[in-house]
mmCIF file of C-alpha atoms in Angstrom:
data_model
loop_
_atom_site.group_PDB
_atom_site.id
_atom_site.type_symbol
_atom_site.label_atom_id
_atom_site.label_comp_id
_atom_site.label_asym_id
_atom_site.label_seq_id
_atom_site.Cartn_x
_atom_site.Cartn_y
_atom_site.Cartn_z
ATOM 1 C CA MET A 1246 1.685 -150.814 26.199
ATOM 2 C CA THR A 1247 4.664 -152.487 24.600
ATOM 3 C CA ALA A 1248 8.260 -151.571 25.426
ATOM 4 C CA THR A 1249 8.427 -149.693 22.107
ATOM 5 C CA GLU A 1250 5.337 -147.682 22.996
ATOM 6 C CA TRP A 1251 6.751 -146.816 26.410
ATOM 7 C CA ARG A 1252 10.018 -145.724 24.804
ATOM 8 C CA ASP A 1253 8.096 -143.481 22.384
ATOM 9 C CA THR A 1254 6.060 -142.043 25.263
ATOM 10 C CA TYR A 1255 9.188 -141.188 27.254
ATOM 11 C CA THR A 1256 10.881 -139.706 24.177
ATOM 12 C CA ARG A 1257 7.948 -137.371 23.485
ATOM 13 C CA LEU A 1258 7.816 -136.411 27.146
ATOM 14 C CA ALA A 1259 11.571 -135.724 27.205
ATOM 15 C CA HIS A 1260 11.205 -133.152 24.435
ATOM 16 C CA ARG A 1261 8.277 -131.483 26.182
ATOM 17 C CA VAL A 1262 10.022 -131.289 29.567
ATOM 18 C CA THR A 1263 13.193 -129.940 27.950
ATOM 19 C CA ALA A 1264 11.169 -127.163 26.322
ATOM 20 C CA ASP A 1265 8.928 -126.300 29.264
ATOM 21 C CA ALA A 1266 11.180 -126.658 32.343
ATOM 22 C CA VAL A 1267 12.505 -123.091 32.072
ATOM 23 C CA ARG A 1268 8.917 -121.819 32.445
ATOM 24 C CA ALA A 1269 8.090 -123.983 35.463
ATOM 25 C CA HIS A 1270 6.887 -122.512 38.736
ATOM 26 C CA THR A 1271 9.448 -122.440 41.547
ATOM 27 C CA VAL A 1272 9.787 -125.627 43.622
ATOM 28 C CA LEU A 1273 10.630 -125.343 47.346
ATOM 29 C CA THR A 1274 13.143 -127.922 48.616
ATOM 30 C CA GLY A 1275 14.547 -128.937 52.026
ATOM 31 C CA ASN A 1276 15.563 -129.909 54.680
ATOM 32 C CA SER A 1277 18.913 -131.719 54.780
ATOM 33 C CA ALA A 1278 22.261 -130.960 53.152
ATOM 34 C CA CYS A 1279 25.704 -132.516 53.200
ATOM 35 C CA VAL A 1280 28.831 -133.182 51.157
ATOM 36 C CA ASP A 1281 29.166 -136.662 49.645
ATOM 37 C CA GLY A 1282 32.517 -138.321 48.946
ATOM 38 C CA LEU A 1283 31.966 -140.934 46.209
ATOM 39 C CA TRP A 1284 33.940 -144.113 45.582
ATOM 40 C CA ARG A 1285 33.258 -146.413 42.605
ATOM 41 C CA ILE A 1286 34.026 -149.814 44.097
ATOM 42 C CA ASP A 1287 35.837 -151.893 41.470
ATOM 43 C CA ALA A 1288 37.129 -155.456 41.900
ATOM 44 C CA GLY A 1289 40.389 -154.241 43.486
ATOM 45 C CA LEU A 1290 38.720 -152.078 46.117
ATOM 46 C CA LEU A 1291 36.157 -154.804 46.811
ATOM 47 C CA ALA A 1292 38.980 -157.294 47.399
ATOM 48 C CA ALA A 1293 40.685 -154.831 49.761
ATOM 49 C CA MET A 1294 37.453 -154.422 51.718
ATOM 50 C CA ALA A 1295 36.966 -158.190 51.973
ATOM 51 C CA HIS A 1296 40.572 -158.681 53.107
ATOM 52 C CA ALA A 1297 40.298 -155.972 55.785
ATOM 53 C CA ALA A 1298 36.994 -157.396 57.025
ATOM 54 C CA ALA A 1299 38.586 -160.833 57.453
ATOM 55 C CA SER A 1300 41.823 -159.619 59.115
ATOM 56 C CA PRO A 1301 42.302 -159.614 62.920
ATOM 57 C CA PRO A 1302 41.976 -156.018 64.181
ATOM 58 C CA ALA A 1303 45.122 -154.363 65.531
ATOM 59 C CA GLY A 1304 43.221 -151.931 67.734
ATOM 60 C CA GLU A 1305 39.897 -150.286 68.490
ATOM 61 C CA GLU A 1306 39.768 -148.274 65.259
ATOM 62 C CA GLU A 1307 40.486 -151.362 63.169
ATOM 63 C CA ALA A 1308 37.813 -153.315 65.065
ATOM 64 C CA ARG A 1309 35.235 -150.621 64.339
ATOM 65 C CA GLY A 1310 36.319 -150.553 60.706
ATOM 66 C CA ARG A 1311 36.092 -154.332 60.398
ATOM 67 C CA ASP A 1312 32.562 -154.317 61.838
ATOM 68 C CA LEU A 1313 31.546 -151.612 59.378
ATOM 69 C CA LEU A 1314 33.017 -153.491 56.407
ATOM 70 C CA THR A 1315 31.310 -156.706 57.498
ATOM 71 C CA GLU A 1316 27.932 -154.971 57.416
ATOM 72 C CA ILE A 1317 28.667 -153.291 54.085
ATOM 73 C CA LEU A 1318 29.688 -156.590 52.474
ATOM 74 C CA GLY A 1319 26.639 -158.282 53.959
ATOM 75 C CA ARG A 1320 24.438 -155.751 52.231
ATOM 76 C CA VAL A 1321 26.288 -156.245 48.951
ATOM 77 C CA GLU A 1322 25.725 -160.007 49.171
ATOM 78 C CA ALA A 1323 22.029 -159.403 49.905
ATOM 79 C CA ALA A 1324 21.757 -157.002 46.920
ATOM 80 C CA ARG A 1325 20.713 -154.249 49.308
ATOM 81 C CA GLY A 1326 21.795 -150.608 49.326
ATOM 82 C CA GLY A 1327 20.730 -147.897 51.741
ATOM 83 C CA GLU A 1328 22.315 -145.906 54.540
ATOM 84 C CA LEU A 1329 24.388 -146.909 57.564
ATOM 85 C CA VAL A 1330 24.955 -144.654 60.574
ATOM 86 C CA ARG A 1331 28.024 -144.954 62.806
ATOM 87 C CA HIS A 1332 28.790 -142.533 65.623
ATOM 88 C CA TRP A 1333 32.484 -142.593 64.841
ATOM 89 C CA PRO A 1334 34.292 -139.271 64.227
ATOM 90 C CA GLY A 1335 37.364 -141.085 62.861
ATOM 91 C CA GLY A 1336 35.334 -143.106 60.354
ATOM 92 C CA PRO A 1337 35.900 -140.985 57.234
ATOM 93 C CA ARG A 1338 39.646 -140.893 57.864
ATOM 94 C CA TRP A 1339 39.813 -144.678 58.407
ATOM 95 C CA LEU A 1340 37.790 -145.447 55.282
ATOM 96 C CA THR A 1341 39.889 -143.069 53.172
ATOM 97 C CA ALA A 1342 43.076 -144.751 54.404
ATOM 98 C CA LEU A 1343 41.699 -148.072 53.148
ATOM 99 C CA LEU A 1344 40.120 -146.976 49.842
ATOM 100 C CA GLY A 1345 42.156 -143.900 48.893
ATOM 101 C CA ARG A 1346 40.623 -140.495 48.242
ATOM 102 C CA PRO A 1347 37.083 -140.376 46.830
ATOM 103 C CA GLY A 1348 36.736 -140.168 43.082
ATOM 104 C CA ARG A 1349 34.860 -136.910 43.585
ATOM 105 C CA TYR A 1350 32.924 -134.822 46.075
ATOM 106 C CA GLN A 1351 29.395 -133.707 45.294
ATOM 107 C CA LEU A 1352 26.182 -132.410 46.825
ATOM 108 C CA GLY A 1353 24.224 -134.697 49.144
ATOM 109 C CA GLY A 1354 20.833 -134.580 50.850
ATOM 110 C CA THR A 1355 17.386 -135.047 49.320
ATOM 111 C CA GLY A 1356 16.406 -131.380 49.011
ATOM 112 C CA PRO A 1357 19.749 -130.219 47.594
ATOM 113 C CA GLN A 1358 19.817 -133.051 45.065
ATOM 114 C CA VAL A 1359 16.273 -132.197 43.980
ATOM 115 C CA SER A 1360 17.379 -128.578 43.428
ATOM 116 C CA TRP A 1361 20.492 -129.763 41.558
ATOM 117 C CA ALA A 1362 18.412 -131.915 39.204
ATOM 118 C CA LEU A 1363 15.937 -129.086 38.602
ATOM 119 C CA ALA A 1364 18.720 -126.582 37.861
ATOM 120 C CA THR A 1365 20.245 -129.008 35.354
ATOM 121 C CA VAL A 1366 17.084 -128.956 33.227
ATOM 122 C CA GLY A 1367 16.634 -125.195 33.723
ATOM 123 C CA ALA A 1368 13.822 -125.246 36.292
ATOM 124 C CA PRO A 1369 13.853 -122.867 39.295
ATOM 125 C CA SER A 1370 13.930 -123.896 42.941
ATOM 126 C CA VAL A 1371 14.574 -122.426 46.379
ATOM 127 C CA LEU A 1372 16.569 -124.541 48.854
ATOM 128 C CA ALA A 1373 16.556 -124.516 52.661
ATOM 129 C CA LEU A 1374 20.225 -124.173 53.648
ATOM 130 C CA ALA A 1375 21.374 -123.135 57.110
ATOM 131 C CA ASP A 1376 24.950 -124.444 56.625
ATOM 132 C CA ARG A 1377 26.578 -121.821 54.398
ATOM 133 C CA SER A 1378 30.171 -122.859 54.976
ATOM 134 C CA ALA A 1379 32.592 -122.737 52.083
ATOM 135 C CA GLU A 1380 32.683 -126.550 51.981
ATOM 136 C CA GLN A 1381 28.889 -126.845 51.652
ATOM 137 C CA LEU A 1382 28.369 -123.980 49.202
ATOM 138 C CA ALA A 1383 31.166 -125.309 46.991
ATOM 139 C CA VAL A 1384 28.992 -128.268 45.934
ATOM 140 C CA VAL A 1385 25.623 -126.457 45.640
ATOM 141 C CA ASP A 1386 24.616 -125.689 42.055
ATOM 142 C CA PRO A 1387 25.168 -121.915 41.682
ATOM 143 C CA ARG A 1388 21.772 -121.533 39.958
ATOM 144 C CA THR A 1389 19.886 -122.819 43.014
ATOM 145 C CA GLY A 1390 17.889 -120.173 44.849
ATOM 146 C CA LEU A 1391 18.714 -119.422 48.502
ATOM 147 C CA CYS A 1392 16.819 -117.120 50.862
ATOM 148 C CA GLN A 1393 18.799 -114.173 52.114
ATOM 149 C CA SER A 1394 16.838 -111.897 54.449
ATOM 150 C CA ASP A 1395 13.666 -111.145 52.494
ATOM 151 C CA THR A 1396 14.716 -112.109 48.991
ATOM 152 C CA VAL A 1397 15.847 -115.089 46.874
ATOM 153 C CA VAL A 1398 19.360 -114.967 45.430
ATOM 154 C CA PRO A 1399 21.422 -117.444 43.377
ATOM 155 C CA ALA A 1400 23.596 -119.706 45.530
ATOM 156 C CA GLY A 1401 26.593 -118.659 43.453
ATOM 157 C CA SER A 1402 26.282 -115.095 44.765
ATOM 158 C CA VAL A 1403 26.249 -116.015 48.482
ATOM 159 C CA THR A 1404 29.379 -115.285 50.529
ATOM 160 C CA PRO A 1405 30.408 -118.364 52.580
ATOM 161 C CA SER A 1406 30.230 -118.087 56.364
ATOM 162 C CA GLY A 1407 30.724 -120.378 59.353
ATOM 163 C CA ARG A 1408 32.158 -123.862 59.603
ATOM 164 C CA PRO A 1409 30.610 -127.138 58.347
ATOM 165 C CA THR A 1410 27.995 -128.543 60.714
ATOM 166 C CA LYS A 1411 28.507 -132.179 59.700
ATOM 167 C CA GLN A 1412 31.122 -134.603 58.387
ATOM 168 C CA PRO A 1413 31.174 -135.668 54.735
ATOM 169 C CA HIS A 1414 29.183 -138.783 53.914
ATOM 170 C CA CYS A 1415 31.076 -141.736 52.433
ATOM 171 C CA VAL A 1416 29.156 -143.157 49.468
ATOM 172 C CA LEU A 1417 30.210 -146.503 48.012
ATOM 173 C CA GLU A 1418 28.856 -147.366 44.562
ATOM 174 C CA PHE A 1419 28.692 -151.013 43.487
ATOM 175 C CA THR A 1420 28.094 -152.188 39.900
ATOM 176 C CA ALA A 1421 26.319 -155.432 39.077
ATOM 177 C CA GLY A 1422 28.703 -158.105 37.819
ATOM 178 C CA THR A 1423 31.808 -156.872 39.695
ATOM 179 C CA ARG A 1424 33.554 -160.031 40.913
ATOM 180 C CA TYR A 1425 35.189 -160.609 44.284
ATOM 181 C CA GLY A 1426 36.360 -163.882 45.800
ATOM 182 C CA GLN A 1427 33.958 -166.582 44.711
ATOM 183 C CA GLY A 1428 31.037 -164.226 44.136
ATOM 184 C CA ALA A 1429 29.860 -161.185 42.222
ATOM 185 C CA VAL A 1430 27.821 -158.083 42.948
ATOM 186 C CA LEU A 1431 24.216 -158.986 42.159
ATOM 187 C CA ARG A 1432 22.662 -155.513 41.924
ATOM 188 C CA SER A 1433 23.962 -152.071 41.032
ATOM 189 C CA THR A 1434 23.405 -149.960 44.109
ATOM 190 C CA ARG A 1435 25.035 -147.627 46.610
ATOM 191 C CA ILE A 1436 25.658 -147.695 50.341
ATOM 192 C CA ILE A 1437 25.863 -144.377 52.188
ATOM 193 C CA VAL A 1438 27.841 -144.294 55.431
ATOM 194 C CA ARG A 1439 27.103 -141.400 57.773
ATOM 195 C CA PHE A 1440 29.314 -140.898 60.810
ATOM 196 C CA GLY A 1441 27.109 -138.916 63.169
ATOM 197 C CA ASP A 1442 23.708 -137.378 63.833
ATOM 198 C CA GLU A 1443 22.703 -134.413 61.694
ATOM 199 C CA PRO A 1444 20.097 -131.740 62.434
ATOM 200 C CA ILE A 1445 17.759 -130.647 59.683
ATOM 201 C CA GLU A 1446 18.480 -127.359 57.926
ATOM 202 C CA GLN A 1447 16.438 -124.955 60.068
ATOM 203 C CA ASP A 1448 16.825 -122.028 57.665
ATOM 204 C CA GLU A 1449 14.700 -119.305 59.254
ATOM 205 C CA ASP A 1450 14.893 -117.007 56.213
ATOM 206 C CA PHE A 1451 13.523 -119.903 54.130
ATOM 207 C CA ALA A 1452 10.723 -120.563 56.636
ATOM 208 C CA GLY A 1453 9.738 -116.913 56.716
ATOM 209 C CA LEU A 1454 9.891 -116.141 53.000
ATOM 210 C CA THR A 1455 8.726 -119.263 51.143
ATOM 211 C CA PRO A 1456 5.050 -119.166 52.245
ATOM 212 C CA ARG A 1457 4.885 -115.684 50.668
ATOM 213 C CA LEU A 1458 6.455 -116.526 47.324
ATOM 214 C CA PRO A 1459 3.910 -116.211 44.485
ATOM 215 C CA GLY A 1460 2.934 -119.006 42.143
ATOM 216 C CA VAL A 1461 4.470 -121.933 44.063
ATOM 217 C CA ARG A 1462 2.691 -125.234 43.409
ATOM 218 C CA ALA A 1463 4.962 -127.745 45.171
ATOM 219 C CA GLY A 1464 7.233 -127.932 48.204
ATOM 220 C CA LEU A 1465 9.401 -130.720 49.611
ATOM 221 C CA LEU A 1466 9.879 -131.735 53.259
ATOM 222 C CA SER A 1467 12.618 -134.252 54.151
ATOM 223 C CA GLY A 1468 15.560 -134.947 56.442
ATOM 224 C CA LEU A 1469 14.073 -136.449 59.611
ATOM 225 C CA ASN A 1470 16.386 -139.467 59.360
ATOM 226 C CA GLY A 1471 19.368 -137.276 60.316
ATOM 227 C CA PRO A 1472 18.666 -135.951 63.855
ATOM 228 C CA PRO A 1473 19.409 -138.019 66.971
ATOM 229 C CA ASP A 1474 16.823 -140.095 68.808
ATOM 230 C CA GLY A 1475 14.607 -137.967 71.010
ATOM 231 C CA ASP A 1476 15.032 -134.790 68.965
ATOM 232 C CA LEU A 1477 11.625 -133.069 69.004
ATOM 233 C CA ALA A 1478 12.754 -129.691 67.654
ATOM 234 C CA SER A 1479 13.385 -130.958 64.107
ATOM 235 C CA PRO A 1480 9.983 -132.590 63.490
ATOM 236 C CA ASN A 1481 8.198 -129.657 65.149
ATOM 237 C CA TRP A 1482 10.044 -127.177 62.927
ATOM 238 C CA LEU A 1483 9.325 -129.231 59.817
ATOM 239 C CA ALA A 1484 5.641 -129.645 60.714
ATOM 240 C CA GLY A 1485 5.318 -125.905 61.251
ATOM 241 C CA LEU A 1486 6.819 -125.238 57.830
ATOM 242 C CA GLY A 1487 4.418 -127.698 56.202
ATOM 243 C CA ARG A 1488 1.418 -126.086 57.904
ATOM 244 C CA ASP A 1489 2.554 -122.627 56.779
ATOM 245 C CA TRP A 1490 2.829 -123.843 53.183
ATOM 246 C CA ALA A 1491 -0.629 -125.399 53.327
ATOM 247 C CA ALA A 1492 -2.101 -122.218 54.799
ATOM 248 C CA ALA A 1493 -0.488 -120.265 51.953
ATOM 249 C CA GLY A 1494 -2.383 -122.410 49.443
ATOM 250 C CA ILE A 1495 0.531 -124.462 48.084
ATOM 251 C CA PRO A 1496 -1.369 -127.459 46.655
ATOM 252 C CA VAL A 1497 1.357 -130.133 46.873
ATOM 253 C CA VAL A 1498 3.363 -130.532 50.081
ATOM 254 C CA HIS A 1499 5.440 -133.659 49.509
ATOM 255 C CA HIS A 1500 7.181 -135.478 52.382
ATOM 256 C CA GLU A 1501 9.951 -137.754 51.088
ATOM 257 C CA LEU A 1502 11.146 -140.403 53.523
ATOM 258 C CA ALA A 1503 14.493 -142.197 53.684
ATOM 259 C CA GLU A 1504 16.213 -145.088 55.431
ATOM 260 C CA PHE A 1505 15.957 -144.600 59.208
ATOM 261 C CA SER A 1506 17.940 -146.248 62.002
ATOM 262 C CA THR A 1507 14.843 -148.153 63.178
ATOM 263 C CA PRO A 1508 11.366 -148.883 61.754
ATOM 264 C CA GLN A 1509 9.917 -146.958 64.699
ATOM 265 C CA ARG A 1510 11.823 -143.801 63.674
ATOM 266 C CA LEU A 1511 10.429 -144.204 60.161
ATOM 267 C CA ARG A 1512 6.883 -144.522 61.502
ATOM 268 C CA GLU A 1513 7.364 -141.425 63.649
ATOM 269 C CA ALA A 1514 8.387 -139.478 60.552
ATOM 270 C CA LEU A 1515 5.227 -140.674 58.800
ATOM 271 C CA ASP A 1516 3.170 -139.350 61.692
ATOM 272 C CA LEU A 1517 4.139 -135.763 60.870
ATOM 273 C CA ARG A 1518 0.784 -135.695 58.998
ATOM 274 C CA VAL A 1519 1.202 -132.321 57.300
ATOM 275 C CA ALA A 1520 1.831 -133.524 53.730
ATOM 276 C CA THR A 1521 -0.614 -133.974 50.872
ATOM 277 C CA SER A 1522 1.842 -136.413 49.238
ATOM 278 C CA VAL A 1523 4.255 -138.955 50.749
ATOM 279 C CA GLY A 1524 7.115 -140.671 48.921
ATOM 280 C CA LEU A 1525 9.354 -143.617 49.757
ATOM 281 C CA SER A 1526 11.311 -146.430 48.129
ATOM 282 C CA LEU A 1527 10.004 -149.983 47.877
ATOM 283 C CA SER A 1528 12.433 -151.178 50.577
ATOM 284 C CA GLU A 1529 11.319 -148.350 52.877
ATOM 285 C CA LEU A 1530 7.687 -149.327 52.236
ATOM 286 C CA TYR A 1531 8.428 -152.884 53.368
ATOM 287 C CA THR A 1532 10.348 -151.610 56.407
ATOM 288 C CA VAL A 1533 7.628 -149.298 57.673
ATOM 289 C CA SER A 1534 4.947 -151.919 56.981
ATOM 290 C CA GLY A 1535 6.848 -154.670 58.776
ATOM 291 C CA ARG A 1536 6.086 -157.158 56.009
ATOM 292 C CA ARG A 1537 6.470 -157.846 52.303
ATOM 293 C CA GLY A 1538 3.016 -157.677 50.814
ATOM 294 C CA GLU A 1539 1.181 -156.230 47.839
ATOM 295 C CA PRO A 1540 2.814 -152.773 47.356
ATOM 296 C CA ARG A 1541 -0.469 -151.144 46.356
ATOM 297 C CA LEU A 1542 -2.197 -152.201 49.570
ATOM 298 C CA LEU A 1543 0.780 -151.345 51.753
ATOM 299 C CA ALA A 1544 0.902 -147.896 50.149
ATOM 300 C CA ARG A 1545 -2.822 -147.454 50.766
ATOM 301 C CA ASP A 1546 -2.218 -148.214 54.443
ATOM 302 C CA ILE A 1547 0.465 -145.502 54.496
ATOM 303 C CA ALA A 1548 -1.921 -143.017 52.888
ATOM 304 C CA GLU A 1549 -4.596 -143.709 55.475
ATOM 305 C CA ARG A 1550 -2.085 -143.450 58.330
ATOM 306 C CA THR A 1551 -0.656 -140.127 57.166
ATOM 307 C CA GLY A 1552 -3.810 -138.454 55.877
ATOM 308 C CA ALA A 1553 -2.069 -137.808 52.546
ATOM 309 C CA ARG A 1554 -4.008 -137.806 49.288
ATOM 310 C CA ARG A 1555 -1.194 -139.626 47.497
ATOM 311 C CA VAL A 1556 1.590 -142.074 48.317
ATOM 312 C CA VAL A 1557 4.329 -142.596 45.726
ATOM 313 C CA VAL A 1558 6.610 -145.651 45.745
ATOM 314 C CA HIS A 1559 9.723 -145.798 43.548
ATOM 315 C CA ALA A 1560 11.400 -149.120 42.759
ATOM 316 C CA ASP A 1561 14.269 -150.106 40.471
ATOM 317 C CA ASN A 1562 12.168 -150.509 37.329
ATOM 318 C CA TRP A 1563 8.733 -149.034 38.085
ATOM 319 C CA ALA A 1564 6.953 -146.307 40.032
ATOM 320 C CA LEU A 1565 3.561 -146.493 41.732
ATOM 321 C CA ALA A 1566 1.083 -143.933 43.053
ATOM 322 C CA VAL A 1567 -1.864 -144.756 45.299
ATOM 323 C CA HIS A 1568 -4.247 -141.820 45.223
ATOM 324 C CA ARG A 1569 -7.852 -140.766 45.668
ATOM 325 C CA ASP A 1570 -10.245 -141.760 42.855
ATOM 326 C CA GLN A 1571 -11.383 -138.198 42.232
ATOM 327 C CA ASP A 1572 -7.829 -136.843 41.962
ATOM 328 C CA SER A 1573 -6.283 -136.295 38.554
ATOM 329 C CA ASP A 1574 -4.364 -139.283 37.241
ATOM 330 C CA PRO A 1575 -0.769 -138.974 38.520
ATOM 331 C CA ALA A 1576 0.768 -141.009 35.686
ATOM 332 C CA GLY A 1577 2.326 -137.875 34.191
ATOM 333 C CA ALA A 1578 4.123 -137.047 37.459
ATOM 334 C CA LEU A 1579 5.439 -140.621 37.725
ATOM 335 C CA LEU A 1580 6.677 -140.486 34.135
ATOM 336 C CA VAL A 1581 8.562 -137.199 34.639
ATOM 337 C CA GLY A 1582 10.092 -138.591 37.836
ATOM 338 C CA ASN A 1583 11.276 -141.705 36.014
ATOM 339 C CA LEU A 1584 12.515 -139.595 33.104
ATOM 340 C CA LEU A 1585 14.856 -137.475 35.251
ATOM 341 C CA ALA A 1586 16.025 -140.464 37.318
ATOM 342 C CA GLY A 1587 16.755 -142.450 34.154
ATOM 343 C CA ALA A 1588 18.833 -139.591 32.744
ATOM 344 C CA ARG A 1589 20.861 -139.502 35.957
ATOM 345 C CA ALA A 1590 21.392 -143.273 35.904
ATOM 346 C CA ARG A 1591 22.777 -142.944 32.381
ATOM 347 C CA ALA A 1592 25.129 -140.028 33.155
ATOM 348 C CA GLY A 1593 26.035 -140.727 36.796
ATOM 349 C CA ARG A 1594 24.785 -137.266 37.846
ATOM 350 C CA PRO A 1595 21.802 -135.020 36.987
ATOM 351 C CA ALA A 1596 21.618 -134.581 33.229
ATOM 352 C CA ALA A 1597 19.733 -132.433 30.720
ATOM 353 C CA GLU A 1598 19.740 -135.170 28.033
ATOM 354 C CA LEU A 1599 16.445 -136.839 28.938
ATOM 355 C CA VAL A 1600 15.704 -139.139 25.990
ATOM 356 C CA PRO A 1601 16.137 -142.751 27.224
ATOM 357 C CA PRO A 1602 19.133 -144.576 25.700
ATOM 358 C CA PRO A 1603 18.632 -147.529 23.336
ATOM 359 C CA ASP A 1604 19.552 -150.086 26.022
ATOM 360 C CA ALA A 1605 16.875 -148.886 28.483
ATOM 361 C CA GLU A 1606 14.440 -151.669 29.392
ATOM 362 C CA PHE A 1607 10.744 -151.308 30.246
ATOM 363 C CA THR A 1608 9.313 -154.019 32.464
ATOM 364 C CA ALA A 1609 5.846 -155.478 32.067
ATOM 365 C CA ASP A 1610 6.034 -156.857 35.634
ATOM 366 C CA LEU A 1611 4.679 -153.949 37.664
ATOM 367 C CA PRO A 1612 1.766 -153.314 40.046
ATOM 368 C CA ALA A 1613 -1.624 -153.267 38.347
ATOM 369 C CA ASP A 1614 -3.645 -150.111 37.806
ATOM 370 C CA GLY A 1615 -7.173 -149.867 39.133
ATOM 371 C CA PRO A 1616 -9.420 -149.254 42.147
ATOM 372 C CA LEU A 1617 -8.354 -150.447 45.614
ATOM 373 C CA GLY A 1618 -11.573 -149.758 47.522
ATOM 374 C CA ASP A 1619 -12.553 -147.004 49.961
ATOM 375 C CA GLY A 1620 -12.006 -144.348 47.294
ATOM 376 C CA TRP A 1621 -8.373 -145.277 46.558
ATOM 377 C CA ARG A 1622 -6.852 -146.072 43.179
ATOM 378 C CA ALA A 1623 -3.450 -147.331 41.964
ATOM 379 C CA THR A 1624 -1.503 -146.032 38.972
ATOM 380 C CA SER A 1625 1.876 -147.478 37.963
ATOM 381 C CA VAL A 1626 4.332 -147.022 35.108
ATOM 382 C CA PRO A 1627 7.629 -148.719 34.141
ATOM 383 C CA SER A 1628 10.840 -146.755 34.323
ATOM 384 C CA PRO A 1629 13.614 -146.686 31.677
ATOM 385 C CA HIS A 1630 15.783 -149.170 33.573
ATOM 386 C CA LEU A 1631 19.515 -149.680 32.893
ATOM 387 C CA ARG A 1632 21.183 -152.944 33.898
ATOM 388 C CA ARG A 1633 24.554 -151.223 34.395
ATOM 389 C CA PRO A 1634 23.915 -147.578 35.305
ATOM 390 C CA ALA A 1635 26.764 -145.064 35.364
ATOM 391 C CA GLY A 1636 25.741 -144.244 38.935
ATOM 392 C CA THR A 1637 23.073 -145.095 41.494
ATOM 393 C CA VAL A 1638 23.570 -142.234 43.965
ATOM 394 C CA GLY A 1639 20.643 -139.833 44.120
ATOM 395 C CA LEU A 1640 18.318 -141.704 41.775
ATOM 396 C CA GLY A 1641 15.438 -141.589 44.271
ATOM 397 C CA ASP A 1642 16.042 -137.889 44.956
ATOM 398 C CA THR A 1643 16.140 -137.166 41.232
ATOM 399 C CA PHE A 1644 12.864 -139.058 40.817
ATOM 400 C CA VAL A 1645 11.382 -136.693 43.419
ATOM 401 C CA ALA A 1646 12.708 -133.731 41.411
ATOM 402 C CA GLY A 1647 10.782 -134.941 38.381
ATOM 403 C CA LEU A 1648 7.672 -135.608 40.446
ATOM 404 C CA LEU A 1649 7.624 -132.024 41.747
ATOM 405 C CA LEU A 1650 8.627 -130.571 38.379
ATOM 406 C CA ALA A 1651 5.574 -132.225 36.820
ATOM 407 C CA GLU A 1652 3.373 -130.451 39.386
ATOM 408 C CA SER A 1653 5.040 -127.139 38.498
ATOM 409 C CA LEU A 1654 5.127 -127.197 34.691
ATOM 410 C CA PRO A 1655 3.015 -124.580 32.913
#
């Protein structure tokens, strides 16, 4: 297909999704939640970061800050985003002193961002949320469903209780072309800095009620990158939830991965083996595989390791599914995922205007479709890619929202 044909395909799909999302079946989402503080890093802030990284530290806090900035700038130079973890309670305060207050606070965590994106297009979801502090509820979309005893209620009707269980994440957004020193930012991306370990949202009302909800076609498991090393309770709880969903007949149990502190932690998350579908970014695929090879074959290896019927890989300008030959073609799910992620890239947050903008580009350089042997097949589609997106935070999570929405449309 030509770029024009892809644009027409996405435009037709945008109109259909806009019309049908309100009639979608409920999507179940979990299992991490946080508050994100967002900074758009312009040339001035980038210069301040570079200066602080090069300055002799005046004490222990400054030394820790300099080390953090050095790693952040190293990732910027390597055109790499992702997440950094520092066990440093004073980190958010130190970073705010350097950069000023965030431009805004918003919802963070894969499951919550999936629910946020679904609510924006009018689709229903139920979110696992154990932290119901005022700070956390303040950023949850009020239309999102939460479990309260034996019923689902809108998040906007829930009375806050308790204190936050985690510190805000510091999210730094970099735009391609921003100049600093003798160089420039090569790739629009974001770096998330987390300043401590975080348990998954073990919402017992959610675990008890969601397997009994009628008509559910898709549920999301995520969040195993947050707990500390050696935590067995979180993966056991998540595996139990996935088994309960499968026993209830929910056809798609999707496990979305993330950036982990070590490749071994990422492999351990893969070994949960309760999902019918596994999702990860291209960089995460290379990390867990330990090499840069043909994405289709690496994804097939992941599918065979996990026992999943489908592995979905999302990259900057394409999305790929490796799936069983006899399964229905997942191109539609990939397209809806790209559609919602593209709308967010354009607006800087989840958006209901889904038609790709005129400057969206559609690459012809993407993994090939076709059989891979042993009953596996590859399907790939280009995404509506923007060279200078309004925001890069949550694009992968919003892709997952579209993926699960496609499974749930009437």
